[in-house]
Amino acid sequence: MASLENGGDDHVVELSVREVSALEIDAGGEVPEEISPLLSQAERPKINIFTVSYPRRKPREQVTRLPEAETSPITQFVLWVWSGSRYSGLLCMAVSSIIYFLMGVISDVFSVQSIPLFETAFTRCTIILISSYIWLRRSGQPILGLANSRYLLISRALTGYLSLMSFIYCIQRLPLSQAVVLSFTTPIMASVIARIILHEKLKISDIGGLACSFFGVLFIFRQVLTIQGGLANKGEGANVYIKGSNHIYAILVGIFSAITGGISYCLIRAGAKASDQPMATVFSFGVLSSPAVGICSFAFEDFVFPGFYSVTLMLVLGSLAFLAEVFLARALQLEKTSKVANIQFIEAVLSQLWGIGWSGLAPSFGRLVGCLLIVISVCCTMYIGPDKETE
């Protein structure tokens, strides 16, 4: 209600607002439109001259960029290697070989306590089993794999276990250099067996790359493959192993290890492609190998209780072995066997370079030529890249 009073020259305007009580509304009275409040007390905005409105574009940009800021360059690199390019299969095998090389370096530098081979293998297989189980559980993948791939996973576990046991026997009966050379025949066996089992095509470039890399290995270990090689000159009784009657038998066991290892590679590739993920092949190997190697450890060797330093070292090496197995399985899943198998030879080059730089090995002509052959072969494989028909 407004009233206007004319008192001389001054004009006074009085404005009164009448609020409607809740009792009048409950009594059924209607609120006139001309006196109904446009805003209730709770809805009245409190705006003053100090109120500043900020644009909402910046917070949204910060929210969208926050995950990118949290992703480290190492994580981005691992994701790119895992499935970020058409060279992921070759890169995964390169990472696996580098990890195996790092395991050798760590064992050479930090090893202080002599642990039996079966006990060391049991620790690594157990860590592989536990880590792969946790991976499968957290990712929601079936523990036993898909029904169509279980036969492949069981076969992979069996052949992998036989290859491991044969290689341990070979190391115990032969000089380390000869055992290493026999182990590097595994990529060749895998390529040949993949041609038979998986019907993979072997091109001239693939055969030439494998041959060039293996000849490089022979050049590297040429001086220690003879009867009076490097180990025999150290006076450690190496001739007992070399000239023993079990020498030929140990070599045959090493060849058997390479054959079963090649079959295992083919089964890893088939099982990983059938189950659409590589972790099941790693888990199946751990399920069989861990208890079997543990039984062999207590049956054939005296148990050595490791100290705290040795336990820490074994845990680190076991974790690295798990990562190496995962990247190896991923490489075989993505790429043809003959190509990724050739990448494995870079481990020999890295070991020789480390020996020359750290252990004081003489950079002989044979070692340099062997390393050069392997580097050329691996670079050619990377340059050619995956085949166009690769899935």
GROMACS .gro file of N, CA and C in nm, residues 168-311:
model
  432
  168ILE      N    1   6.870  -7.636  -1.615
  168ILE     CA    2   6.939  -7.642  -1.487
  168ILE      C    3   7.039  -7.757  -1.485
  169TYR      N    4   6.999  -7.871  -1.537
  169TYR     CA    5   7.091  -7.985  -1.545
  169TYR      C    6   7.210  -7.952  -1.636
  170CYS      N    7   7.181  -7.883  -1.746
  170CYS     CA    8   7.287  -7.846  -1.839
  170CYS      C    9   7.387  -7.751  -1.775
  171ILE      N   10   7.340  -7.657  -1.696
  171ILE     CA   11   7.431  -7.564  -1.628
  171ILE      C   12   7.517  -7.636  -1.526
  172GLN      N   13   7.461  -7.736  -1.459
  172GLN     CA   14   7.536  -7.809  -1.358
  172GLN      C   15   7.641  -7.901  -1.418
  173ARG      N   16   7.624  -7.945  -1.541
  173ARG     CA   17   7.714  -8.043  -1.601
  173ARG      C   18   7.808  -7.985  -1.706
  174LEU      N   19   7.780  -7.867  -1.756
  174LEU     CA   20   7.861  -7.807  -1.861
  174LEU      C   21   7.916  -7.673  -1.815
  175PRO      N   22   8.023  -7.626  -1.879
  175PRO     CA   23   8.066  -7.488  -1.853
  175PRO      C   24   7.957  -7.389  -1.892
  176LEU      N   25   7.957  -7.277  -1.824
  176LEU     CA   26   7.850  -7.181  -1.843
  176LEU      C   27   7.842  -7.132  -1.987
  177SER      N   28   7.958  -7.115  -2.052
  177SER     CA   29   7.958  -7.065  -2.190
  177SER      C   30   7.889  -7.163  -2.284
  178GLN      N   31   7.917  -7.292  -2.267
  178GLN     CA   32   7.853  -7.391  -2.352
  178GLN      C   33   7.703  -7.399  -2.326
  179ALA      N   34   7.664  -7.388  -2.200
  179ALA     CA   35   7.521  -7.388  -2.167
  179ALA      C   36   7.451  -7.267  -2.227
  180VAL      N   37   7.518  -7.152  -2.227
  180VAL     CA   38   7.458  -7.031  -2.284
  180VAL      C   39   7.441  -7.045  -2.435
  181VAL      N   40   7.542  -7.100  -2.502
  181VAL     CA   41   7.532  -7.120  -2.647
  181VAL      C   42   7.417  -7.214  -2.681
  182LEU      N   43   7.403  -7.321  -2.604
  182LEU     CA   44   7.292  -7.413  -2.628
  182LEU      C   45   7.158  -7.345  -2.602
  183SER      N   46   7.152  -7.257  -2.503
  183SER     CA   47   7.026  -7.188  -2.475
  183SER      C   48   6.988  -7.093  -2.588
  184PHE      N   49   7.088  -7.038  -2.659
  184PHE     CA   50   7.058  -6.947  -2.769
  184PHE      C   51   7.016  -7.019  -2.896
  185THR      N   52   7.014  -7.151  -2.892
  185THR     CA   53   6.951  -7.224  -3.003
  185THR      C   54   6.798  -7.230  -2.989
  186THR      N   55   6.747  -7.188  -2.873
  186THR     CA   56   6.602  -7.189  -2.853
  186THR      C   57   6.527  -7.101  -2.953
  187PRO      N   58   6.572  -6.978  -2.984
  187PRO     CA   59   6.500  -6.899  -3.086
  187PRO      C   60   6.496  -6.968  -3.222
  188ILE      N   61   6.603  -7.038  -3.260
  188ILE     CA   62   6.603  -7.108  -3.388
  188ILE      C   63   6.504  -7.224  -3.384
  189MET      N   64   6.506  -7.300  -3.275
  189MET     CA   65   6.411  -7.411  -3.261
  189MET      C   66   6.268  -7.359  -3.261
  190ALA      N   67   6.244  -7.247  -3.196
  190ALA     CA   68   6.108  -7.191  -3.191
  190ALA      C   69   6.061  -7.151  -3.330
  191SER      N   70   6.148  -7.095  -3.411
  191SER     CA   71   6.109  -7.054  -3.546
  191SER      C   72   6.078  -7.174  -3.633
  192VAL      N   73   6.159  -7.279  -3.621
  192VAL     CA   74   6.136  -7.399  -3.702
  192VAL      C   75   6.007  -7.469  -3.658
  193ILE      N   76   5.988  -7.480  -3.527
  193ILE     CA   77   5.868  -7.548  -3.475
  193ILE      C   78   5.743  -7.466  -3.505
  194ALA      N   79   5.755  -7.333  -3.504
  194ALA     CA   80   5.639  -7.250  -3.540
  194ALA      C   81   5.599  -7.270  -3.685
  195ARG      N   82   5.696  -7.298  -3.770
  195ARG     CA   83   5.662  -7.330  -3.910
  195ARG      C   84   5.584  -7.459  -3.919
  196ILE      N   85   5.611  -7.555  -3.829
  196ILE     CA   86   5.544  -7.685  -3.834
  196ILE      C   87   5.410  -7.681  -3.761
  197ILE      N   88   5.408  -7.625  -3.641
  197ILE     CA   89   5.287  -7.628  -3.558
  197ILE      C   90   5.191  -7.516  -3.594
  198LEU      N   91   5.242  -7.394  -3.599
  198LEU     CA   92   5.157  -7.278  -3.623
  198LEU      C   93   5.146  -7.240  -3.770
  199HIS      N   94   5.217  -7.309  -3.857
  199HIS     CA   95   5.214  -7.283  -4.002
  199HIS      C   96   5.253  -7.139  -4.035
  200GLU      N   97   5.352  -7.089  -3.961
  200GLU     CA   98   5.402  -6.956  -3.990
  200GLU      C   99   5.502  -6.962  -4.106
  201LYS      N  100   5.498  -6.862  -4.189
  201LYS     CA  101   5.587  -6.856  -4.304
  201LYS      C  102   5.724  -6.804  -4.261
  202LEU      N  103   5.826  -6.875  -4.306
  202LEU     CA  104   5.963  -6.833  -4.280
  202LEU      C  105   6.018  -6.770  -4.406
  203LYS      N  106   6.037  -6.642  -4.402
  203LYS     CA  107   6.093  -6.571  -4.516
  203LYS      C  108   6.245  -6.580  -4.515
  204ILE      N  109   6.304  -6.546  -4.627
  204ILE     CA  110   6.449  -6.548  -4.637
  204ILE      C  111   6.512  -6.450  -4.539
  205SER      N  112   6.446  -6.335  -4.522
  205SER     CA  113   6.498  -6.237  -4.427
  205SER      C  114   6.495  -6.290  -4.284
  206ASP      N  115   6.391  -6.366  -4.249
  206ASP     CA  116   6.384  -6.424  -4.115
  206ASP      C  117   6.494  -6.528  -4.094
  207ILE      N  118   6.512  -6.615  -4.192
  207ILE     CA  119   6.617  -6.718  -4.180
  207ILE      C  120   6.755  -6.654  -4.175
  208GLY      N  121   6.776  -6.554  -4.261
  208GLY     CA  122   6.906  -6.486  -4.260
  208GLY      C  123   6.933  -6.413  -4.130
  209GLY      N  124   6.829  -6.351  -4.072
  209GLY     CA  125   6.848  -6.281  -3.945
  209GLY      C  126   6.884  -6.376  -3.832
  210LEU      N  127   6.814  -6.489  -3.823
  210LEU     CA  128   6.844  -6.586  -3.719
  210LEU      C  129   6.983  -6.646  -3.737
  211ALA      N  130   7.019  -6.678  -3.861
  211ALA     CA  131   7.151  -6.734  -3.887
  211ALA      C  132   7.262  -6.634  -3.853
  212CYS      N  133   7.241  -6.509  -3.890
  212CYS     CA  134   7.341  -6.406  -3.861
  212CYS      C  135   7.358  -6.387  -3.711
  213SER      N  136   7.248  -6.386  -3.638
  213SER     CA  137   7.257  -6.369  -3.493
  213SER      C  138   7.324  -6.488  -3.426
  214PHE      N  139   7.291  -6.608  -3.470
  214PHE     CA  140   7.352  -6.726  -3.407
  214PHE      C  141   7.501  -6.734  -3.439
  215PHE      N  142   7.540  -6.699  -3.560
  215PHE     CA  143   7.683  -6.694  -3.590
  215PHE      C  144   7.752  -6.588  -3.505
  216GLY      N  145   7.683  -6.481  -3.475
  216GLY     CA  146   7.739  -6.382  -3.383
  216GLY      C  147   7.765  -6.439  -3.245
  217VAL      N  148   7.670  -6.523  -3.197
  217VAL     CA  149   7.690  -6.589  -3.068
  217VAL      C  150   7.810  -6.682  -3.073
  218LEU      N  151   7.825  -6.755  -3.184
  218LEU     CA  152   7.939  -6.845  -3.198
  218LEU      C  153   8.071  -6.768  -3.200
  219PHE      N  154   8.073  -6.653  -3.264
  219PHE     CA  155   8.193  -6.571  -3.263
  219PHE      C  156   8.225  -6.521  -3.123
  220ILE      N  157   8.121  -6.485  -3.049
  220ILE     CA  158   8.143  -6.433  -2.914
  220ILE      C  159   8.205  -6.539  -2.823
  221PHE      N  160   8.151  -6.660  -2.829
  221PHE     CA  161   8.197  -6.767  -2.740
  221PHE      C  162   8.292  -6.863  -2.809
  222ARG      N  163   8.357  -6.819  -2.916
  222ARG     CA  164   8.444  -6.909  -2.993
  222ARG      C  165   8.562  -6.956  -2.909
  223GLN      N  166   8.620  -6.867  -2.830
  223GLN     CA  167   8.739  -6.903  -2.755
  223GLN      C  168   8.711  -6.995  -2.637
  224VAL      N  169   8.588  -6.994  -2.587
  224VAL     CA  170   8.558  -7.074  -2.468
  224VAL      C  171   8.479  -7.199  -2.502
  225LEU      N  172   8.456  -7.226  -2.630
  225LEU     CA  173   8.387  -7.347  -2.669
  225LEU      C  174   8.481  -7.465  -2.687
  226THR      N  175   8.611  -7.441  -2.690
  226THR     CA  176   8.707  -7.549  -2.703
  226THR      C  177   8.725  -7.620  -2.569
  227ILE      N  178   8.794  -7.730  -2.574
  227ILE     CA  179   8.812  -7.809  -2.452
  227ILE      C  180   8.896  -7.735  -2.350
  228GLN      N  181   9.001  -7.666  -2.396
  228GLN     CA  182   9.084  -7.589  -2.305
  228GLN      C  183   9.048  -7.441  -2.317
  229GLY      N  184   8.922  -7.411  -2.286
  229GLY     CA  185   8.872  -7.276  -2.300
  229GLY      C  186   8.899  -7.192  -2.179
  230GLY      N  187   8.820  -7.087  -2.167
  230GLY     CA  188   8.842  -6.990  -2.061
  230GLY      C  189   8.822  -7.048  -1.923
  231LEU      N  190   8.720  -7.135  -1.906
  231LEU     CA  191   8.696  -7.187  -1.773
  231LEU      C  192   8.805  -7.284  -1.729
  232ALA      N  193   8.861  -7.355  -1.825
  232ALA     CA  194   8.965  -7.449  -1.789
  232ALA      C  195   9.093  -7.380  -1.744
  233ASN      N  196   9.117  -7.259  -1.792
  233ASN     CA  197   9.238  -7.187  -1.755
  233ASN      C  198   9.229  -7.125  -1.617
  234LYS      N  199   9.112  -7.122  -1.559
  234LYS     CA  200   9.096  -7.059  -1.428
  234LYS      C  201   9.134  -7.152  -1.314
  235GLY      N  202   9.159  -7.278  -1.343
  235GLY     CA  203   9.198  -7.371  -1.239
  235GLY      C  204   9.088  -7.406  -1.144
  236GLU      N  205   8.964  -7.406  -1.191
  236GLU     CA  206   8.850  -7.435  -1.105
  236GLU      C  207   8.798  -7.577  -1.124
  237GLY      N  208   8.877  -7.661  -1.188
  237GLY     CA  209   8.832  -7.797  -1.208
  237GLY      C  210   8.729  -7.810  -1.316
  238ALA      N  211   8.729  -7.718  -1.413
  238ALA     CA  212   8.629  -7.724  -1.518
  238ALA      C  213   8.649  -7.843  -1.609
  239ASN      N  214   8.774  -7.897  -1.614
  239ASN     CA  215   8.798  -8.012  -1.699
  239ASN      C  216   8.723  -8.136  -1.652
  240VAL      N  217   8.687  -8.136  -1.525
  240VAL     CA  218   8.608  -8.249  -1.475
  240VAL      C  219   8.474  -8.257  -1.547
  241TYR      N  220   8.415  -8.141  -1.572
  241TYR     CA  221   8.287  -8.137  -1.640
  241TYR      C  222   8.305  -8.157  -1.791
  242ILE      N  223   8.414  -8.103  -1.844
  242ILE     CA  224   8.429  -8.105  -1.989
  242ILE      C  225   8.469  -8.244  -2.037
  243LYS      N  226   8.562  -8.308  -1.965
  243LYS     CA  227   8.614  -8.435  -2.013
  243LYS      C  228   8.541  -8.554  -1.954
  244GLY      N  229   8.438  -8.532  -1.876
  244GLY     CA  230   8.367  -8.643  -1.817
  244GLY      C  231   8.289  -8.722  -1.918
  245SER      N  232   8.248  -8.840  -1.876
  245SER     CA  233   8.172  -8.927  -1.967
  245SER      C  234   8.032  -8.875  -1.993
  246ASN      N  235   7.985  -8.784  -1.909
  246ASN     CA  236   7.849  -8.729  -1.926
  246ASN      C  237   7.846  -8.604  -2.013
  247HIS      N  238   7.958  -8.575  -2.077
  247HIS     CA  239   7.964  -8.451  -2.154
  247HIS      C  240   7.865  -8.454  -2.271
  248ILE      N  241   7.869  -8.561  -2.349
  248ILE     CA  242   7.778  -8.572  -2.464
  248ILE      C  243   7.633  -8.578  -2.416
  249TYR      N  244   7.612  -8.649  -2.305
  249TYR     CA  245   7.476  -8.658  -2.252
  249TYR      C  246   7.426  -8.521  -2.208
  250ALA      N  247   7.512  -8.442  -2.148
  250ALA     CA  248   7.472  -8.308  -2.105
  250ALA      C  249   7.441  -8.219  -2.224
  251ILE      N  250   7.519  -8.235  -2.333
  251ILE     CA  251   7.490  -8.157  -2.453
  251ILE      C  252   7.355  -8.196  -2.512
  252LEU      N  253   7.325  -8.324  -2.514
  252LEU     CA  254   7.194  -8.369  -2.564
  252LEU      C  255   7.081  -8.316  -2.477
  253VAL      N  256   7.104  -8.310  -2.347
  253VAL     CA  257   7.002  -8.253  -2.258
  253VAL      C  258   6.984  -8.104  -2.287
  254GLY      N  259   7.094  -8.034  -2.317
  254GLY     CA  260   7.083  -7.893  -2.353
  254GLY      C  261   7.005  -7.873  -2.482
  255ILE      N  262   7.028  -7.962  -2.581
  255ILE     CA  263   6.950  -7.953  -2.705
  255ILE      C  264   6.803  -7.983  -2.679
  256PHE      N  265   6.777  -8.080  -2.590
  256PHE     CA  266   6.638  -8.109  -2.552
  256PHE      C  267   6.574  -7.989  -2.485
  257SER      N  268   6.650  -7.917  -2.402
  257SER     CA  269   6.598  -7.796  -2.339
  257SER      C  270   6.562  -7.691  -2.444
  258ALA      N  271   6.645  -7.677  -2.547
  258ALA     CA  272   6.616  -7.580  -2.652
  258ALA      C  273   6.492  -7.620  -2.731
  259ILE      N  274   6.476  -7.750  -2.758
  259ILE     CA  275   6.359  -7.796  -2.834
  259ILE      C  276   6.231  -7.774  -2.754
  260THR      N  277   6.232  -7.815  -2.628
  260THR     CA  278   6.112  -7.794  -2.545
  260THR      C  279   6.086  -7.646  -2.523
  261GLY      N  280   6.192  -7.567  -2.515
  261GLY     CA  281   6.172  -7.422  -2.504
  261GLY      C  282   6.109  -7.364  -2.629
  262GLY      N  283   6.152  -7.412  -2.748
  262GLY     CA  284   6.089  -7.367  -2.872
  262GLY      C  285   5.943  -7.406  -2.881
  263ILE      N  286   5.911  -7.528  -2.839
  263ILE     CA  287   5.770  -7.570  -2.836
  263ILE      C  288   5.691  -7.484  -2.739
  264SER      N  289   5.753  -7.453  -2.625
  264SER     CA  290   5.685  -7.367  -2.527
  264SER      C  291   5.656  -7.230  -2.585
  265TYR      N  292   5.748  -7.174  -2.664
  265TYR     CA  293   5.724  -7.045  -2.727
  265TYR      C  294   5.602  -7.051  -2.818
  266CYS      N  295   5.594  -7.157  -2.897
  266CYS     CA  296   5.479  -7.171  -2.987
  266CYS      C  297   5.348  -7.186  -2.909
  267LEU      N  298   5.353  -7.260  -2.799
  267LEU     CA  299   5.232  -7.277  -2.718
  267LEU      C  300   5.196  -7.148  -2.645
  268ILE      N  301   5.296  -7.069  -2.609
  268ILE     CA  302   5.266  -6.938  -2.549
  268ILE      C  303   5.193  -6.850  -2.649
  269ARG      N  304   5.242  -6.849  -2.771
  269ARG     CA  305   5.176  -6.769  -2.875
  269ARG      C  306   5.035  -6.817  -2.901
  270ALA      N  307   5.017  -6.948  -2.914
  270ALA     CA  308   4.883  -7.002  -2.940
  270ALA      C  309   4.790  -6.980  -2.821
  271GLY      N  310   4.840  -7.003  -2.699
  271GLY     CA  311   4.756  -6.984  -2.581
  271GLY      C  312   4.720  -6.839  -2.557
  272ALA      N  313   4.814  -6.748  -2.580
  272ALA     CA  314   4.786  -6.606  -2.561
  272ALA      C  315   4.686  -6.555  -2.663
  273LYS      N  316   4.695  -6.603  -2.786
  273LYS     CA  317   4.600  -6.559  -2.887
  273LYS      C  318   4.463  -6.621  -2.863
  274ALA      N  319   4.458  -6.745  -2.812
  274ALA     CA  320   4.329  -6.809  -2.787
  274ALA      C  321   4.258  -6.747  -2.668
  275SER      N  322   4.332  -6.713  -2.563
  275SER     CA  323   4.272  -6.651  -2.445
  275SER      C  324   4.267  -6.500  -2.452
  276ASP      N  325   4.324  -6.442  -2.557
  276ASP     CA  326   4.322  -6.298  -2.581
  276ASP      C  327   4.396  -6.220  -2.472
  277GLN      N  328   4.485  -6.282  -2.401
  277GLN     CA  329   4.569  -6.212  -2.303
  277GLN      C  330   4.684  -6.305  -2.265
  278PRO      N  331   4.802  -6.248  -2.239
  278PRO     CA  332   4.921  -6.332  -2.218
  278PRO      C  333   4.941  -6.380  -2.076
  279MET      N  334   4.869  -6.324  -1.979
  279MET     CA  335   4.899  -6.354  -1.840
  279MET      C  336   4.864  -6.498  -1.802
  280ALA      N  337   4.764  -6.557  -1.869
  280ALA     CA  338   4.726  -6.695  -1.836
  280ALA      C  339   4.839  -6.792  -1.864
  281THR      N  340   4.918  -6.768  -1.967
  281THR     CA  341   5.031  -6.857  -1.997
  281THR      C  342   5.138  -6.848  -1.889
  282VAL      N  343   5.159  -6.729  -1.834
  282VAL     CA  344   5.256  -6.712  -1.726
  282VAL      C  345   5.208  -6.781  -1.599
  283PHE      N  346   5.078  -6.767  -1.570
  283PHE     CA  347   5.023  -6.829  -1.450
  283PHE      C  348   5.026  -6.982  -1.459
  284SER      N  349   4.996  -7.037  -1.575
  284SER     CA  350   4.997  -7.183  -1.590
  284SER      C  351   5.138  -7.238  -1.570
  285PHE      N  352   5.238  -7.166  -1.617
  285PHE     CA  353   5.376  -7.209  -1.595
  285PHE      C  354   5.411  -7.208  -1.446
  286GLY      N  355   5.368  -7.105  -1.373
  286GLY     CA  356   5.396  -7.098  -1.231
  286GLY      C  357   5.324  -7.205  -1.151
  287VAL      N  358   5.202  -7.239  -1.191
  287VAL     CA  359   5.124  -7.340  -1.117
  287VAL      C  360   5.195  -7.474  -1.117
  288LEU      N  361   5.251  -7.512  -1.230
  288LEU     CA  362   5.319  -7.642  -1.239
  288LEU      C  363   5.463  -7.635  -1.191
  289SER      N  364   5.534  -7.530  -1.228
  289SER     CA  365   5.678  -7.525  -1.201
  289SER      C  366   5.709  -7.500  -1.054
  290SER      N  367   5.631  -7.419  -0.987
  290SER     CA  368   5.663  -7.385  -0.849
  290SER      C  369   5.664  -7.507  -0.757
  291PRO      N  370   5.557  -7.587  -0.750
  291PRO     CA  371   5.565  -7.705  -0.662
  291PRO      C  372   5.662  -7.811  -0.712
  292ALA      N  373   5.672  -7.827  -0.845
  292ALA     CA  374   5.761  -7.931  -0.898
  292ALA      C  375   5.908  -7.898  -0.869
  293VAL      N  376   5.947  -7.773  -0.891
  293VAL     CA  377   6.085  -7.734  -0.862
  293VAL      C  378   6.111  -7.737  -0.712
  294GLY      N  379   6.010  -7.704  -0.632
  294GLY     CA  380   6.028  -7.712  -0.487
  294GLY      C  381   6.054  -7.854  -0.440
  295ILE      N  382   5.985  -7.951  -0.498
  295ILE     CA  383   6.010  -8.092  -0.464
  295ILE      C  384   6.151  -8.133  -0.504
  296CYS      N  385   6.192  -8.092  -0.623
  296CYS     CA  386   6.327  -8.125  -0.669
  296CYS      C  387   6.433  -8.059  -0.582
  297SER      N  388   6.404  -7.940  -0.533
  297SER     CA  389   6.500  -7.870  -0.449
  297SER      C  390   6.526  -7.944  -0.319
  298PHE      N  391   6.421  -7.996  -0.256
  298PHE     CA  392   6.438  -8.070  -0.131
  298PHE      C  393   6.487  -8.213  -0.156
  299ALA      N  394   6.465  -8.267  -0.276
  299ALA     CA  395   6.501  -8.406  -0.304
  299ALA      C  396   6.646  -8.420  -0.348
  300PHE      N  397   6.696  -8.325  -0.429
  300PHE     CA  398   6.828  -8.342  -0.490
  300PHE      C  399   6.934  -8.249  -0.434
  301GLU      N  400   6.898  -8.150  -0.356
  301GLU     CA  401   6.997  -8.055  -0.305
  301GLU      C  402   6.972  -8.029  -0.157
  302ASP      N  403   7.077  -7.989  -0.090
  302ASP     CA  404   7.066  -7.950   0.050
  302ASP      C  405   7.013  -7.807   0.058
  303PHE      N  406   6.913  -7.790   0.142
  303PHE     CA  407   6.852  -7.658   0.155
  303PHE      C  408   6.948  -7.564   0.227
  304VAL      N  409   6.966  -7.446   0.169
  304VAL     CA  410   7.051  -7.342   0.228
  304VAL      C  411   6.961  -7.228   0.272
  305PHE      N  412   6.963  -7.201   0.403
  305PHE     CA  413   6.878  -7.093   0.454
  305PHE      C  414   6.941  -6.959   0.418
  306PRO      N  415   6.875  -6.880   0.334
  306PRO     CA  416   6.937  -6.753   0.291
  306PRO      C  417   6.924  -6.646   0.398
  307GLY      N  418   7.021  -6.555   0.398
  307GLY     CA  419   7.015  -6.441   0.488
  307GLY      C  420   6.923  -6.333   0.436
  308PHE      N  421   6.913  -6.227   0.514
  308PHE     CA  422   6.822  -6.119   0.476
  308PHE      C  423   6.865  -6.055   0.344
  309TYR      N  424   6.994  -6.035   0.327
  309TYR     CA  425   7.044  -5.974   0.204
  309TYR      C  426   7.014  -6.065   0.084
  310SER      N  427   7.034  -6.194   0.101
  310SER     CA  428   7.008  -6.289  -0.009
  310SER      C  429   6.859  -6.299  -0.039
  311VAL      N  430   6.775  -6.294   0.065
  311VAL     CA  431   6.631  -6.299   0.043
  311VAL      C  432   6.584  -6.178  -0.037
   0.00000   0.00000   0.00000
